[in-house]
């Protein structure tokens, strides 16, 4: 007797995109030409593309139909009003300013809220978010719980803010030098880990006591809400939509990369409850992105986004979405591969320090492993370790994050369970030959966000 029924996706496939299969020789040439950086590969040389869940989503038939009712007026497009109403209704923010993607919103909000010398506490950094804070004159301070830095810890809310760390920072630098606390739902760099509503409520209280605002990086808020429903007492019977509404209601401003949760390929917005911030954002968006009723998106993009937001908040969608990630993670665990636990929402993160214990962080174990996984089977993943962490502004030395990870990220509604099986099996094959892997060194290092464009060569010619 089969006791448990499997879940399956609440959709079927209507159109397919062909993939090119490559030989190992072709892949060796391709990764060498790409400087051993998976960001520099041509996507046509990739079989299963798990580089990112950003902008790689499959849209639904309804979203495609929405493109046809795009109103491409320069000003006041009807799709803008649809999006504006949707953000207010589903995400509970009063005002919305569209941007071309998440970092456009981060740029504008950082310029408005941060003054030189400010400190911005957050539940771990994200690359673009921190850079915009720094470019505005601020310094990011990590106040995430210690468990987030421990790949073995099974703590269910590794995205939580350590309230003691937050209070210590306020005490040390003064509330007047902290414009806002930044919370991400879920925390990408920690492995797609959620923050609990209990924690958000507690930090809201501290913020109110000191007159500090709360900024919400809501890029994967629906995925965070699913974990709250599953793990946090009192939320099992609430819908993802209700939980998302509650999270948003506890924060003042938000930045959204619509390329993730909301199931589109491009777009973003800034949202706020503050009239003054709204007016300033409307003014700045005109300089950097486009008029305040399109902000860098076409009318049709805003329509697809408005529809995508609604689809993204269905419980059955999120269950299948997070369920696929759990399936991959559990398969890797069965093969004995060291991954970040608990398994996250948008991807599975391999612990490259444990996978390649013979390599020091200075020869870039995660960068090396991502290259090897590509060579093995044409599966594209990405580094999230010392290369992503960049250099210390003051000393010029590498930032050395505790987490040295390879991220296997799942686009939404794109790959089948068989693709996931092939991915897990090929990583198991790399694991079997891990001792022969040697590491990389830089041949080119760009100044900003170096992981995107850096180039490397193998320490031993012919192998990564
Ligand atoms: N915040 C988080 C948590 C993100 O994951 C991203 C993007 C952004 C902000 C920036 O948004 O790309 O639309 O400008 N993350 C992508 C990724 C790039 O692959 O994780 P964007």
Short mmCIF file of C-alpha atoms and ligand atoms in Angstrom, two decimals:
data_model
loop_
_atom_site.label_atom_id
_atom_site.label_comp_id
_atom_site.label_asym_id
_atom_site.label_seq_id
_atom_site.Cartn_x
_atom_site.Cartn_y
_atom_site.Cartn_z
CA UNK A 1 0.00 0.00 0.00
CA UNK A 2 1.27 3.46 -0.90
CA UNK A 3 0.53 5.64 2.11
CA UNK A 4 1.49 9.08 0.84
CA UNK A 5 0.49 10.71 -2.42
CA UNK A 6 3.11 12.74 -4.28
CA UNK A 7 2.48 16.39 -5.02
CA UNK A 8 2.53 17.54 -8.62
CA UNK A 9 2.64 20.92 -10.29
CA UNK A 10 -0.67 22.80 -10.70
CA UNK A 11 0.02 23.39 -14.43
CA UNK A 12 0.85 21.52 -17.62
CA UNK A 13 3.26 22.40 -20.43
CA UNK A 14 1.85 24.14 -23.53
CA UNK A 15 5.04 25.09 -25.38
CA UNK A 16 8.58 23.72 -25.25
CA UNK A 17 12.01 25.22 -25.89
CA UNK A 18 14.65 22.89 -27.35
CA UNK A 19 17.93 22.44 -25.52
CA UNK A 20 21.32 21.75 -27.09
CA UNK A 21 23.22 18.73 -25.81
CA UNK A 22 27.02 19.10 -25.77
CA UNK A 23 30.01 16.79 -25.43
CA UNK A 24 32.52 17.01 -22.60
CA UNK A 25 35.13 18.35 -25.08
CA UNK A 26 32.76 21.12 -26.17
CA UNK A 27 32.08 22.02 -22.56
CA UNK A 28 35.78 22.12 -21.68
CA UNK A 29 36.35 24.58 -24.53
CA UNK A 30 33.31 26.63 -23.53
CA UNK A 31 34.31 26.99 -19.86
CA UNK A 32 37.88 27.91 -20.81
CA UNK A 33 36.57 30.59 -23.18
CA UNK A 34 34.36 31.81 -20.31
CA UNK A 35 37.36 32.23 -17.98
CA UNK A 36 35.95 29.49 -15.69
CA UNK A 37 33.11 31.86 -14.77
CA UNK A 38 29.63 30.41 -15.34
CA UNK A 39 28.26 33.95 -15.82
CA UNK A 40 30.38 34.23 -18.96
CA UNK A 41 29.11 31.06 -20.65
CA UNK A 42 26.84 31.34 -23.66
CA UNK A 43 23.43 30.02 -22.62
CA UNK A 44 23.32 27.91 -25.82
CA UNK A 45 26.25 25.92 -24.41
CA UNK A 46 24.21 25.11 -21.29
CA UNK A 47 21.92 22.09 -21.00
CA UNK A 48 20.17 22.69 -17.67
CA UNK A 49 20.46 26.33 -16.61
CA UNK A 50 20.32 26.64 -12.83
CA UNK A 51 22.38 29.83 -12.64
CA UNK A 52 19.56 31.85 -11.17
CA UNK A 53 15.84 32.05 -10.54
CA UNK A 54 16.00 35.69 -11.65
CA UNK A 55 14.05 36.51 -14.80
CA UNK A 56 14.15 32.86 -15.83
CA UNK A 57 10.53 32.06 -14.94
CA UNK A 58 8.03 30.54 -17.37
CA UNK A 59 5.00 32.79 -17.76
CA UNK A 60 1.48 31.37 -17.82
CA UNK A 61 -0.94 31.52 -20.76
CA UNK A 62 -2.76 34.30 -18.88
CA UNK A 63 0.41 36.34 -18.56
CA UNK A 64 1.16 35.89 -22.27
CA UNK A 65 -2.38 36.97 -23.04
CA UNK A 66 -1.75 39.99 -20.80
CA UNK A 67 1.11 41.06 -23.07
CA UNK A 68 -1.42 41.57 -25.84
CA UNK A 69 -3.29 44.19 -23.83
CA UNK A 70 -0.13 46.17 -23.15
CA UNK A 71 -0.87 49.88 -23.33
CA UNK A 72 2.36 51.41 -24.59
CA UNK A 73 1.47 54.99 -23.80
CA UNK A 74 4.42 56.99 -22.50
CA UNK A 75 2.37 58.28 -19.58
CA UNK A 76 -0.51 56.85 -17.58
CA UNK A 77 -0.65 53.37 -19.17
CA UNK A 78 -3.65 51.32 -17.99
CA UNK A 79 -1.24 48.51 -17.10
CA UNK A 80 0.46 50.82 -14.61
CA UNK A 81 -2.84 51.31 -12.80
CA UNK A 82 -3.49 47.56 -12.80
CA UNK A 83 -0.04 47.01 -11.26
CA UNK A 84 -0.50 49.85 -8.77
CA UNK A 85 -3.84 48.41 -7.59
CA UNK A 86 -2.34 44.91 -7.36
CA UNK A 87 0.60 46.03 -5.22
CA UNK A 88 -1.77 47.89 -2.87
CA UNK A 89 -4.19 44.99 -2.59
CA UNK A 90 -1.78 42.06 -2.29
CA UNK A 91 1.29 43.64 -0.72
CA UNK A 92 -0.42 46.30 1.45
CA UNK A 93 1.85 49.22 0.48
CA UNK A 94 0.15 52.55 -0.25
CA UNK A 95 2.41 53.74 -3.08
CA UNK A 96 4.41 52.06 -5.82
CA UNK A 97 7.04 53.33 -8.24
CA UNK A 98 7.99 50.92 -11.04
CA UNK A 99 11.66 50.28 -11.87
CA UNK A 100 13.42 48.19 -14.50
CA UNK A 101 14.39 45.58 -11.86
CA UNK A 102 15.19 45.25 -8.16
CA UNK A 103 18.48 47.13 -8.13
CA UNK A 104 16.80 50.16 -9.73
CA UNK A 105 14.54 50.33 -6.68
CA UNK A 106 17.49 49.75 -4.32
CA UNK A 107 19.40 52.58 -5.93
CA UNK A 108 16.57 55.10 -5.56
CA UNK A 109 15.60 54.11 -2.02
CA UNK A 110 19.25 54.16 -0.86
CA UNK A 111 19.74 57.66 -2.35
CA UNK A 112 16.62 58.92 -0.56
CA UNK A 113 17.10 57.36 2.88
CA UNK A 114 20.87 57.10 3.46
CA UNK A 115 23.22 59.95 4.35
CA UNK A 116 27.01 59.73 4.43
CA UNK A 117 28.28 57.92 7.52
CA UNK A 118 25.04 56.00 8.17
CA UNK A 119 24.87 52.34 9.19
CA UNK A 120 22.34 49.92 7.74
CA UNK A 121 21.72 46.71 9.69
CA UNK A 122 20.38 43.79 7.67
CA UNK A 123 19.75 40.05 7.81
CA UNK A 124 22.87 39.27 5.77
CA UNK A 125 23.97 41.25 2.75
CA UNK A 126 22.85 40.91 -0.81
CA UNK A 127 25.39 41.99 -3.46
CA UNK A 128 23.47 44.78 -5.23
CA UNK A 129 21.63 45.90 -2.10
CA UNK A 130 24.84 46.43 -0.13
CA UNK A 131 26.59 48.12 -3.04
CA UNK A 132 23.79 50.69 -3.39
CA UNK A 133 23.89 51.32 0.36
CA UNK A 134 27.65 51.91 0.11
CA UNK A 135 27.38 54.10 -2.99
CA UNK A 136 24.93 56.27 -1.01
CA UNK A 137 27.55 56.68 1.76
CA UNK A 138 26.33 53.99 4.16
CA UNK A 139 27.97 50.96 5.77
CA UNK A 140 26.12 47.66 5.89
CA UNK A 141 26.17 45.75 9.21
CA UNK A 142 25.20 42.08 9.30
CA UNK A 143 22.80 41.39 12.20
CA UNK A 144 21.53 37.98 11.14
CA UNK A 145 21.42 35.16 13.72
CA UNK A 146 24.66 33.15 14.05
CA UNK A 147 22.87 30.00 12.87
CA UNK A 148 22.72 31.52 9.37
CA UNK A 149 26.49 31.16 9.06
CA UNK A 150 26.44 27.50 10.10
CA UNK A 151 25.60 25.22 7.17
CA UNK A 152 24.81 22.33 9.54
CA UNK A 153 22.35 24.16 11.78
CA UNK A 154 18.75 23.01 11.24
CA UNK A 155 17.31 26.17 12.83
CA UNK A 156 13.98 26.75 11.00
CA UNK A 157 14.34 30.54 10.70
CA UNK A 158 17.95 31.18 9.73
CA UNK A 159 16.83 34.46 8.17
CA UNK A 160 15.98 35.96 11.59
CA UNK A 161 17.61 39.11 12.88
CA UNK A 162 19.62 38.66 16.09
CA UNK A 163 17.84 41.29 18.18
CA UNK A 164 20.81 41.60 20.55
CA UNK A 165 23.15 42.40 17.65
CA UNK A 166 20.64 44.99 16.42
CA UNK A 167 20.30 46.64 19.83
CA UNK A 168 24.07 46.64 20.33
CA UNK A 169 24.52 48.44 17.01
CA UNK A 170 21.87 51.04 17.89
CA UNK A 171 23.61 51.58 21.23
CA UNK A 172 27.04 51.85 19.62
CA UNK A 173 26.38 54.18 16.67
CA UNK A 174 23.16 55.91 17.76
CA UNK A 175 19.67 55.57 16.26
CA UNK A 176 20.14 58.89 14.42
CA UNK A 177 22.80 57.20 12.26
CA UNK A 178 20.60 54.24 11.34
CA UNK A 179 18.05 55.30 8.72
CA UNK A 180 16.50 51.86 8.48
CA UNK A 181 16.77 48.17 9.19
CA UNK A 182 16.74 46.10 6.01
CA UNK A 183 15.06 42.69 6.10
CA UNK A 184 15.05 40.29 3.19
CA UNK A 185 12.38 37.61 2.76
CA UNK A 186 13.87 35.00 2.18
CA UNK A 187 17.62 35.50 2.71
CA UNK A 188 19.29 34.64 -0.58
CA UNK A 189 22.92 34.53 0.59
CA UNK A 190 22.07 32.39 3.63
CA UNK A 191 20.69 29.72 1.32
CA UNK A 192 17.11 30.87 0.77
CA UNK A 193 16.29 30.86 4.49
CA UNK A 194 13.15 32.46 5.96
CA UNK A 195 12.61 35.06 8.67
CA UNK A 196 9.73 34.41 11.09
CA UNK A 197 6.80 36.73 11.68
CA UNK A 198 7.58 36.63 15.39
CA UNK A 199 11.04 38.04 14.62
CA UNK A 200 9.67 40.71 12.26
CA UNK A 201 7.18 41.81 14.95
CA UNK A 202 9.95 42.00 17.56
CA UNK A 203 12.30 44.01 15.37
CA UNK A 204 9.40 46.30 14.40
CA UNK A 205 8.99 47.10 18.10
CA UNK A 206 12.68 47.93 18.49
CA UNK A 207 12.58 50.06 15.33
CA UNK A 208 9.56 51.98 16.66
CA UNK A 209 11.21 52.59 20.03
CA UNK A 210 14.13 54.27 18.24
CA UNK A 211 12.34 55.95 15.35
CA UNK A 212 14.05 53.75 12.76
CA UNK A 213 12.18 52.57 9.64
CA UNK A 214 12.02 49.05 8.26
CA UNK A 215 12.81 48.36 4.60
CA UNK A 216 11.61 45.07 3.16
CA UNK A 217 13.52 43.38 0.34
CA UNK A 218 10.44 41.44 -0.75
CA UNK A 219 12.04 39.63 -3.68
CA UNK A 220 10.98 36.15 -2.45
CA UNK A 221 8.30 37.03 0.11
CA UNK A 222 5.83 34.37 -1.09
CA UNK A 223 8.45 31.65 -0.58
CA UNK A 224 9.17 33.02 2.90
CA UNK A 225 5.44 32.96 3.65
CA UNK A 226 5.26 29.28 2.68
CA UNK A 227 7.91 28.42 5.28
CA UNK A 228 6.03 30.46 7.90
CA UNK A 229 2.87 28.49 7.09
CA UNK A 230 4.76 25.22 7.45
CA UNK A 231 6.95 26.05 10.45
CA UNK A 232 5.59 28.89 12.59
CA UNK A 233 3.02 28.23 15.29
CA UNK A 234 -0.37 29.73 14.50
CA UNK A 235 0.02 30.05 10.73
CA UNK A 236 -0.80 26.57 9.38
CA UNK A 237 -4.35 27.59 8.47
CA UNK A 238 -3.45 30.96 7.00
CA UNK A 239 -3.00 31.30 3.24
CA UNK A 240 0.28 32.41 1.70
CA UNK A 241 -1.55 35.51 0.48
CA UNK A 242 -2.63 36.39 4.03
CA UNK A 243 0.85 35.81 5.44
CA UNK A 244 2.47 37.95 2.72
CA UNK A 245 0.00 40.73 3.51
CA UNK A 246 0.89 40.55 7.20
CA UNK A 247 4.66 40.66 6.55
CA UNK A 248 4.31 43.68 4.27
CA UNK A 249 2.05 45.46 6.77
CA UNK A 250 4.83 45.35 9.36
CA UNK A 251 7.29 47.26 7.17
CA UNK A 252 7.49 50.85 5.87
CA UNK A 253 9.16 50.61 2.48
CA UNK A 254 9.97 47.80 0.08
CA UNK A 255 12.10 46.96 -2.93
CA UNK A 256 11.02 44.19 -5.27
CA UNK A 257 12.87 42.31 -7.96
CA UNK A 258 9.86 41.12 -9.95
CA UNK A 259 12.12 38.68 -11.78
CA UNK A 260 11.72 36.21 -8.89
CA UNK A 261 8.46 35.62 -6.95
CA UNK A 262 6.13 37.45 -9.38
CA UNK A 263 6.83 35.11 -12.31
CA UNK A 264 8.03 37.56 -14.97
CA UNK A 265 11.28 37.95 -16.90
CA UNK A 266 11.98 41.60 -16.15
CA UNK A 267 10.68 44.30 -13.82
CA UNK A 268 10.63 45.60 -10.29
CA UNK A 269 9.30 48.35 -8.10
CA UNK A 270 9.80 50.38 -4.99
CA UNK A 271 6.87 50.59 -2.57
CA UNK A 272 6.31 52.82 0.42
CA UNK A 273 3.73 54.03 2.90
CA UNK A 274 5.50 57.38 3.31
CA UNK A 275 4.22 60.31 1.19
CA UNK A 276 7.51 62.16 1.30
CA UNK A 277 9.59 59.15 0.24
CA UNK A 278 7.03 58.45 -2.50
CA UNK A 279 7.32 61.96 -3.93
CA UNK A 280 11.13 61.85 -3.86
CA UNK A 281 11.14 58.40 -5.50
CA UNK A 282 8.78 59.57 -8.25
CA UNK A 283 11.17 62.43 -8.89
CA UNK A 284 14.36 60.33 -8.91
CA UNK A 285 12.92 57.52 -11.03
CA UNK A 286 12.53 59.96 -13.91
CA UNK A 287 16.31 60.55 -13.90
CA UNK A 288 17.46 56.95 -13.68
CA UNK A 289 14.71 54.63 -14.93
CA UNK A 290 11.87 56.33 -16.82
CA UNK A 291 8.65 58.20 -16.15
CA UNK A 292 6.98 57.31 -12.83
CA UNK A 293 4.21 55.38 -14.59
CA UNK A 294 6.58 52.93 -16.32
CA UNK A 295 10.00 53.17 -14.64
CA UNK A 296 11.82 51.18 -17.33
CA UNK A 297 9.12 48.60 -18.04
CA UNK A 298 6.96 48.36 -21.15
CA UNK A 299 3.20 48.53 -20.56
CA UNK A 300 2.94 44.82 -21.44
CA UNK A 301 5.62 43.97 -18.83
CA UNK A 302 3.58 45.72 -16.14
CA UNK A 303 0.49 43.74 -17.18
CA UNK A 304 2.33 40.41 -17.01
CA UNK A 305 3.70 41.44 -13.62
CA UNK A 306 0.29 42.34 -12.19
CA UNK A 307 -1.04 38.94 -13.27
CA UNK A 308 2.13 37.17 -12.05
CA UNK A 309 1.83 38.68 -8.56
CA UNK A 310 -1.64 37.15 -8.18
CA UNK A 311 -0.51 33.73 -9.49
CA UNK A 312 2.55 33.74 -7.24
CA UNK A 313 0.44 33.95 -4.09
CA UNK A 314 -1.57 30.76 -4.63
CA UNK A 315 -0.71 28.12 -2.04
CA UNK A 316 -0.59 25.28 -4.59
CA UNK A 317 1.85 27.21 -6.79
CA UNK A 318 4.22 27.88 -3.92
CA UNK A 319 3.94 24.34 -2.62
CA UNK A 320 5.04 22.96 -5.99
CA UNK A 321 7.73 25.62 -6.34
CA UNK A 322 9.33 25.03 -2.94
CA UNK A 323 8.58 21.30 -3.23
CA UNK A 324 10.79 20.99 -6.32
CA UNK A 325 13.68 22.62 -4.47
CA UNK A 326 13.17 20.26 -1.52
CA UNK A 327 13.17 17.30 -3.93
CA UNK A 328 16.55 18.32 -5.35
CA UNK A 329 18.02 18.96 -1.91
CA UNK A 330 16.86 15.63 -0.55
CA UNK A 331 18.32 13.80 -3.56
CA UNK A 332 21.70 15.44 -2.98
CA UNK A 333 21.54 14.50 0.71
CA UNK A 334 20.89 10.87 -0.30
CA UNK A 335 24.14 11.00 -2.29
CA UNK A 336 25.95 12.29 0.80
CA UNK A 337 26.64 15.72 -0.72
CA UNK A 338 27.14 18.49 1.86
CA UNK A 339 24.45 21.17 1.44
CA UNK A 340 23.05 24.00 3.51
CA UNK A 341 20.30 22.78 5.80
CA UNK A 342 17.39 23.23 6.07
CA UNK A 343 16.92 23.17 2.29
CA UNK A 344 15.95 26.65 1.06
CA UNK A 345 13.18 27.88 -1.21
CA UNK A 346 14.74 29.05 -4.46
CA UNK A 347 17.78 26.85 -4.59
CA UNK A 348 20.01 24.27 -3.00
CA UNK A 349 23.36 25.51 -1.79
CA UNK A 350 26.33 23.13 -1.83
CA UNK A 351 28.88 23.67 0.94
CA UNK A 352 32.00 23.90 -1.22
CA UNK A 353 34.34 23.96 1.81
CA UNK A 354 33.06 20.52 2.80
CA UNK A 355 32.80 19.24 -0.79
CA UNK A 356 36.43 20.23 -1.48
CA UNK A 357 38.07 20.22 1.98
CA UNK A 358 41.56 20.01 0.45
CA UNK A 359 41.20 23.49 -1.17
CA UNK A 360 41.85 26.71 0.79
CA UNK A 361 39.37 29.57 0.31
CA UNK A 362 42.12 31.46 -1.56
CA UNK A 363 41.88 29.09 -4.53
CA UNK A 364 38.12 29.68 -4.72
CA UNK A 365 36.50 26.30 -4.00
CA UNK A 366 32.95 27.37 -4.92
CA UNK A 367 34.01 29.03 -8.18
CA UNK A 368 35.98 25.89 -9.01
CA UNK A 369 33.11 23.55 -8.18
CA UNK A 370 30.62 25.52 -10.32
CA UNK A 371 33.02 25.16 -13.27
CA UNK A 372 33.38 21.41 -12.64
CA UNK A 373 29.61 20.85 -12.46
CA UNK A 374 29.29 22.56 -15.84
CA UNK A 375 32.07 20.44 -17.35
CA UNK A 376 30.45 17.26 -15.99
CA UNK A 377 26.98 17.62 -17.47
CA UNK A 378 26.31 21.08 -18.88
CA UNK A 379 24.48 22.11 -15.71
CA UNK A 380 25.06 25.78 -14.92
CA UNK A 381 25.22 26.89 -11.27
CA UNK A 382 26.95 29.85 -9.59
CA UNK A 383 29.47 30.76 -6.93
CA UNK A 384 28.26 32.35 -3.69
CA UNK A 385 31.41 32.65 -1.63
CA UNK A 386 34.63 34.62 -1.51
CA UNK A 387 34.30 35.89 -5.10
CA UNK A 388 30.75 37.18 -4.53
CA UNK A 389 31.79 38.77 -1.22
CA UNK A 390 34.25 41.14 -2.96
CA UNK A 391 37.01 43.10 -1.20
CA UNK A 392 37.09 45.12 1.99
CA UNK A 393 36.88 48.83 1.05
CA UNK A 394 39.47 49.86 3.65
CA UNK A 395 42.11 47.09 3.50
CA UNK A 396 41.71 45.92 -0.10
CA UNK A 397 41.85 42.29 1.08
CA UNK A 398 39.20 39.73 0.10
CA UNK A 399 36.14 39.66 2.33
CA UNK A 400 36.20 36.09 3.65
CA UNK A 401 32.62 34.90 4.21
CA UNK A 402 32.11 31.83 6.37
CA UNK A 403 29.82 30.49 3.68
CA UNK A 404 31.59 29.24 0.56
CA UNK A 405 28.68 27.96 -1.49
CA UNK A 406 27.63 26.86 -4.94
CA UNK A 407 24.03 27.82 -5.61
CA UNK A 408 21.86 25.51 -7.70
CA UNK A 409 18.92 27.78 -8.38
CA UNK A 410 15.58 26.66 -9.76
CA UNK A 411 13.69 28.82 -12.22
CA UNK A 412 9.94 28.77 -11.55
CA UNK A 413 7.78 26.41 -13.66
CA UNK A 414 10.65 25.62 -16.09
CA UNK A 415 12.30 22.24 -15.47
CA UNK A 416 10.83 18.77 -14.93
CA UNK A 417 11.60 16.26 -12.21
CA UNK A 418 13.80 14.36 -14.73
CA UNK A 419 15.96 17.47 -15.20
CA UNK A 420 16.32 17.61 -11.43
CA UNK A 421 17.34 13.93 -11.35
CA UNK A 422 20.04 14.49 -14.01
CA UNK A 423 21.33 17.48 -12.06
CA UNK A 424 21.64 15.52 -8.80
CA UNK A 425 23.25 12.53 -10.51
CA UNK A 426 25.86 14.63 -12.29
CA UNK A 427 26.80 16.45 -9.08
CA UNK A 428 27.19 13.03 -7.43
CA UNK A 429 29.62 12.12 -10.24
CA UNK A 430 31.70 15.24 -9.55
CA UNK A 431 31.64 14.32 -5.84
CA UNK A 432 33.09 10.90 -6.67
CA UNK A 433 36.15 12.52 -8.31
CA UNK A 434 36.42 15.52 -5.96
CA UNK A 435 39.96 14.78 -4.78
CA UNK A 436 41.41 15.46 -8.24
CA UNK A 437 40.00 19.02 -8.32
CA UNK A 438 42.70 21.68 -7.87
CA UNK A 439 41.36 25.25 -7.81
CA UNK A 440 41.59 28.51 -9.76
CA UNK A 441 43.37 31.89 -9.78
CA UNK A 442 42.29 35.31 -11.11
CA UNK A 443 43.35 36.50 -14.54
CA UNK A 444 40.99 39.51 -14.47
CA UNK A 445 39.17 41.14 -11.55
CA UNK A 446 36.66 43.95 -12.13
CA UNK A 447 36.13 46.65 -9.50
CA UNK A 448 32.40 46.24 -8.82
CA UNK A 449 30.37 43.04 -8.31
CA UNK A 450 33.38 41.09 -9.50
CA UNK A 451 31.65 37.72 -9.62
CA UNK A 452 29.75 38.71 -12.76
CA UNK A 453 32.75 39.39 -14.99
CA UNK A 454 35.88 38.01 -13.30
CA UNK A 455 38.04 35.58 -15.28
CA UNK A 456 40.13 32.71 -13.95
CA UNK A 457 42.58 30.02 -15.00
CA UNK A 458 43.19 26.60 -13.47
CA UNK A 459 46.09 26.25 -11.05
CA UNK A 460 46.93 23.06 -12.94
CA UNK A 461 46.55 23.47 -16.71
CA UNK A 462 43.65 21.51 -18.22
CA UNK A 463 41.59 21.08 -15.05
CA UNK A 464 39.63 23.33 -12.74
N1 LIG B 1 17.51 41.33 -3.57
C1 LIG B 1 17.64 40.00 -3.61
C2 LIG B 1 17.41 39.20 -2.37
C3 LIG B 1 18.01 39.37 -4.80
O1 LIG B 1 18.14 38.04 -4.82
C4 LIG B 1 18.23 40.16 -5.96
C5 LIG B 1 18.66 39.55 -7.20
C6 LIG B 1 18.08 41.55 -5.87
C7 LIG B 1 17.70 42.09 -4.66
C8 LIG B 1 18.35 42.45 -7.04
O2 LIG B 1 17.34 42.36 -7.98
O3 LIG B 1 18.48 41.40 -10.01
O4 LIG B 1 16.23 42.47 -10.16
O5 LIG B 1 18.22 43.86 -9.77
N2 LIG B 1 19.14 38.39 -7.27
C9 LIG B 1 19.54 37.70 -8.48
C10 LIG B 1 20.03 36.33 -8.10
C11 LIG B 1 20.48 38.44 -9.34
O6 LIG B 1 20.47 35.61 -9.02
O7 LIG B 1 19.96 35.95 -6.92
P1 LIG B 1 17.59 42.52 -9.57
#
